[in-house]
């Protein structure tokens, strides 16, 4: 467990030095010059066209799983692609995203549930898709309809590494 980063510059540095297999973004989505963008911290904005492999992984790193917990992160895009598609195009193995606006507290709850399920899946040799299905079921069973709004992008059949 690491301290949260609050700027994209710091994010790139952490990706380069820590080589994470799991990237968790608790962000805000907005439009920046008509491009979907992710805001972390209070002022650090990254537009979809500015997502690069340096945001996702180091040159020799395995493809990480990205949890993109931000309003409508699974449906935000433009004529050139979606946010999750951009992350997979730049090296993410799979991306978990949301279909609509969510409250910050719901994003935190969903992120914690995703991380628990990925940890369990890693210990059992199961896939990202299996973990996402477990998250959806658990959230819906608890009455949190947010479970219906989580989607997977990329290769969700990859095995979660422990």
mmCIF file of C-alpha atoms in Angstrom, residues 2-159:
data_model
loop_
_atom_site.group_PDB
_atom_site.id
_atom_site.type_symbol
_atom_site.label_atom_id
_atom_site.label_comp_id
_atom_site.label_asym_id
_atom_site.label_seq_id
_atom_site.Cartn_x
_atom_site.Cartn_y
_atom_site.Cartn_z
ATOM 1 C CA UNK A 2 1.361 3.389 -0.990
ATOM 2 C CA UNK A 3 0.466 7.010 -0.445
ATOM 3 C CA UNK A 4 -1.881 8.435 -3.066
ATOM 4 C CA UNK A 5 -0.407 10.536 -5.833
ATOM 5 C CA UNK A 6 -1.957 13.900 -6.615
ATOM 6 C CA UNK A 7 -0.447 14.803 -9.982
ATOM 7 C CA UNK A 8 0.108 13.066 -13.293
ATOM 8 C CA UNK A 9 3.805 13.916 -13.130
ATOM 9 C CA UNK A 10 4.044 12.082 -9.816
ATOM 10 C CA UNK A 11 1.898 9.242 -11.256
ATOM 11 C CA UNK A 12 4.331 8.703 -14.181
ATOM 12 C CA UNK A 13 7.274 8.701 -11.763
ATOM 13 C CA UNK A 14 5.602 6.086 -9.536
ATOM 14 C CA UNK A 15 4.746 3.877 -12.534
ATOM 15 C CA UNK A 16 8.379 4.063 -13.719
ATOM 16 C CA UNK A 17 9.918 3.292 -10.315
ATOM 17 C CA UNK A 18 7.438 0.888 -8.707
ATOM 18 C CA UNK A 19 6.381 -1.178 -11.769
ATOM 19 C CA UNK A 20 2.863 -1.797 -10.406
ATOM 20 C CA UNK A 21 0.699 -4.674 -11.583
ATOM 21 C CA UNK A 22 -2.412 -2.847 -10.381
ATOM 22 C CA UNK A 23 -3.187 0.837 -10.936
ATOM 23 C CA UNK A 24 -6.144 2.316 -9.054
ATOM 24 C CA UNK A 25 -7.449 5.703 -10.132
ATOM 25 C CA UNK A 26 -9.990 7.476 -7.947
ATOM 26 C CA UNK A 27 -10.451 10.412 -10.274
ATOM 27 C CA UNK A 28 -12.932 12.892 -11.673
ATOM 28 C CA UNK A 29 -13.809 13.010 -15.364
ATOM 29 C CA UNK A 30 -14.389 16.233 -17.231
ATOM 30 C CA UNK A 31 -13.934 17.715 -20.670
ATOM 31 C CA UNK A 32 -10.742 19.584 -21.479
ATOM 32 C CA UNK A 33 -10.886 21.320 -24.852
ATOM 33 C CA UNK A 34 -13.651 18.870 -25.854
ATOM 34 C CA UNK A 35 -11.528 15.860 -24.907
ATOM 35 C CA UNK A 36 -12.420 13.498 -22.046
ATOM 36 C CA UNK A 37 -9.936 14.020 -19.234
ATOM 37 C CA UNK A 38 -9.101 12.624 -15.804
ATOM 38 C CA UNK A 39 -8.526 14.936 -12.860
ATOM 39 C CA UNK A 40 -6.473 13.715 -9.883
ATOM 40 C CA UNK A 41 -5.528 15.801 -6.884
ATOM 41 C CA UNK A 42 -6.913 19.304 -7.108
ATOM 42 C CA UNK A 43 -5.529 20.545 -10.408
ATOM 43 C CA UNK A 44 -3.769 17.765 -12.319
ATOM 44 C CA UNK A 45 -5.659 17.049 -15.535
ATOM 45 C CA UNK A 46 -4.807 14.436 -18.170
ATOM 46 C CA UNK A 47 -6.783 14.466 -21.424
ATOM 47 C CA UNK A 48 -7.402 11.207 -23.304
ATOM 48 C CA UNK A 49 -4.971 12.092 -26.130
ATOM 49 C CA UNK A 50 -2.225 12.680 -23.543
ATOM 50 C CA UNK A 51 -2.443 9.183 -22.080
ATOM 51 C CA UNK A 52 0.784 7.418 -23.033
ATOM 52 C CA UNK A 53 2.546 4.198 -22.153
ATOM 53 C CA UNK A 54 4.405 6.143 -19.430
ATOM 54 C CA UNK A 55 1.061 6.609 -17.663
ATOM 55 C CA UNK A 56 0.334 2.874 -17.839
ATOM 56 C CA UNK A 57 3.583 0.914 -17.474
ATOM 57 C CA UNK A 58 7.337 0.901 -17.785
ATOM 58 C CA UNK A 59 8.965 -0.298 -21.040
ATOM 59 C CA UNK A 60 9.608 -3.852 -19.825
ATOM 60 C CA UNK A 61 6.739 -4.194 -17.350
ATOM 61 C CA UNK A 62 3.884 -6.675 -17.601
ATOM 62 C CA UNK A 63 0.500 -5.282 -18.596
ATOM 63 C CA UNK A 64 -1.157 -3.966 -15.405
ATOM 64 C CA UNK A 65 -4.793 -4.071 -14.419
ATOM 65 C CA UNK A 66 -6.251 -0.556 -14.243
ATOM 66 C CA UNK A 67 -9.189 0.316 -11.985
ATOM 67 C CA UNK A 68 -10.545 3.534 -13.468
ATOM 68 C CA UNK A 69 -13.021 4.693 -10.840
ATOM 69 C CA UNK A 70 -14.325 8.005 -12.145
ATOM 70 C CA UNK A 71 -17.678 9.250 -13.375
ATOM 71 C CA UNK A 72 -18.635 7.540 -16.627
ATOM 72 C CA UNK A 73 -15.038 6.442 -17.154
ATOM 73 C CA UNK A 74 -16.215 3.459 -19.193
ATOM 74 C CA UNK A 75 -18.272 5.554 -21.574
ATOM 75 C CA UNK A 76 -16.243 8.784 -21.824
ATOM 76 C CA UNK A 77 -14.590 9.135 -25.190
ATOM 77 C CA UNK A 78 -14.466 10.879 -28.511
ATOM 78 C CA UNK A 79 -14.227 9.907 -32.175
ATOM 79 C CA UNK A 80 -10.766 8.460 -31.516
ATOM 80 C CA UNK A 81 -11.693 6.177 -28.631
ATOM 81 C CA UNK A 82 -12.693 5.763 -25.021
ATOM 82 C CA UNK A 83 -10.662 6.284 -21.878
ATOM 83 C CA UNK A 84 -10.460 2.520 -21.153
ATOM 84 C CA UNK A 85 -9.585 1.825 -24.790
ATOM 85 C CA UNK A 86 -6.800 4.375 -24.602
ATOM 86 C CA UNK A 87 -5.384 2.753 -21.470
ATOM 87 C CA UNK A 88 -5.432 -0.705 -23.081
ATOM 88 C CA UNK A 89 -3.916 0.689 -26.290
ATOM 89 C CA UNK A 90 -1.011 1.982 -24.204
ATOM 90 C CA UNK A 91 -0.327 -1.210 -22.320
ATOM 91 C CA UNK A 92 -3.022 -2.000 -19.765
ATOM 92 C CA UNK A 93 -4.057 -5.651 -19.764
ATOM 93 C CA UNK A 94 -7.572 -4.942 -18.540
ATOM 94 C CA UNK A 95 -9.474 -1.897 -17.303
ATOM 95 C CA UNK A 96 -12.384 -1.818 -14.844
ATOM 96 C CA UNK A 97 -14.499 1.315 -15.351
ATOM 97 C CA UNK A 98 -17.928 2.815 -14.639
ATOM 98 C CA UNK A 99 -20.796 3.509 -17.032
ATOM 99 C CA UNK A 100 -22.256 6.595 -15.393
ATOM 100 C CA UNK A 101 -21.696 9.312 -12.811
ATOM 101 C CA UNK A 102 -20.940 8.035 -9.325
ATOM 102 C CA UNK A 103 -20.547 9.714 -5.971
ATOM 103 C CA UNK A 104 -17.029 9.719 -4.545
ATOM 104 C CA UNK A 105 -18.019 7.501 -1.622
ATOM 105 C CA UNK A 106 -19.547 4.952 -4.013
ATOM 106 C CA UNK A 107 -16.359 4.965 -6.057
ATOM 107 C CA UNK A 108 -14.353 4.259 -2.902
ATOM 108 C CA UNK A 109 -16.677 1.396 -1.923
ATOM 109 C CA UNK A 110 -16.538 -0.103 -5.416
ATOM 110 C CA UNK A 111 -12.743 0.289 -5.590
ATOM 111 C CA UNK A 112 -12.291 -1.484 -2.269
ATOM 112 C CA UNK A 113 -14.558 -4.303 -3.439
ATOM 113 C CA UNK A 114 -12.653 -4.589 -6.750
ATOM 114 C CA UNK A 115 -9.321 -4.714 -4.939
ATOM 115 C CA UNK A 116 -10.573 -7.415 -2.544
ATOM 116 C CA UNK A 117 -11.910 -9.493 -5.436
ATOM 117 C CA UNK A 118 -8.694 -9.100 -7.438
ATOM 118 C CA UNK A 119 -6.652 -10.186 -4.433
ATOM 119 C CA UNK A 120 -8.813 -13.286 -3.998
ATOM 120 C CA UNK A 121 -8.714 -14.015 -7.734
ATOM 121 C CA UNK A 122 -4.923 -13.727 -7.704
ATOM 122 C CA UNK A 123 -4.641 -16.199 -4.839
ATOM 123 C CA UNK A 124 -6.958 -18.630 -6.649
ATOM 124 C CA UNK A 125 -5.576 -18.237 -10.181
ATOM 125 C CA UNK A 126 -8.794 -16.687 -11.531
ATOM 126 C CA UNK A 127 -9.273 -13.990 -14.165
ATOM 127 C CA UNK A 128 -10.073 -10.281 -14.006
ATOM 128 C CA UNK A 129 -13.486 -11.128 -15.487
ATOM 129 C CA UNK A 130 -14.140 -13.639 -12.685
ATOM 130 C CA UNK A 131 -13.206 -10.997 -10.114
ATOM 131 C CA UNK A 132 -15.439 -8.385 -11.761
ATOM 132 C CA UNK A 133 -18.380 -10.802 -11.772
ATOM 133 C CA UNK A 134 -17.812 -11.424 -8.047
ATOM 134 C CA UNK A 135 -17.746 -7.654 -7.389
ATOM 135 C CA UNK A 136 -20.992 -7.108 -9.272
ATOM 136 C CA UNK A 137 -22.719 -9.920 -7.389
ATOM 137 C CA UNK A 138 -21.466 -8.751 -3.980
ATOM 138 C CA UNK A 139 -22.456 -5.124 -4.535
ATOM 139 C CA UNK A 140 -25.900 -6.016 -5.873
ATOM 140 C CA UNK A 141 -26.476 -8.478 -2.984
ATOM 141 C CA UNK A 142 -25.784 -5.586 -0.580
ATOM 142 C CA UNK A 143 -28.289 -3.388 -2.421
ATOM 143 C CA UNK A 144 -25.614 -1.279 -4.117
ATOM 144 C CA UNK A 145 -26.805 -0.992 -7.703
ATOM 145 C CA UNK A 146 -23.379 0.377 -8.590
ATOM 146 C CA UNK A 147 -22.574 -3.266 -9.286
ATOM 147 C CA UNK A 148 -24.617 -2.945 -12.485
ATOM 148 C CA UNK A 149 -22.499 -0.003 -13.631
ATOM 149 C CA UNK A 150 -19.033 -1.597 -13.532
ATOM 150 C CA UNK A 151 -17.613 -2.793 -16.826
ATOM 151 C CA UNK A 152 -14.448 -4.486 -17.987
ATOM 152 C CA UNK A 153 -12.400 -3.481 -21.035
ATOM 153 C CA UNK A 154 -9.447 -5.158 -22.667
ATOM 154 C CA UNK A 155 -8.488 -8.750 -21.958
ATOM 155 C CA UNK A 156 -10.567 -9.507 -18.883
ATOM 156 C CA UNK A 157 -9.694 -13.186 -19.228
ATOM 157 C CA UNK A 158 -6.103 -12.602 -18.117
ATOM 158 C CA UNK A 159 -5.223 -14.325 -14.887
#
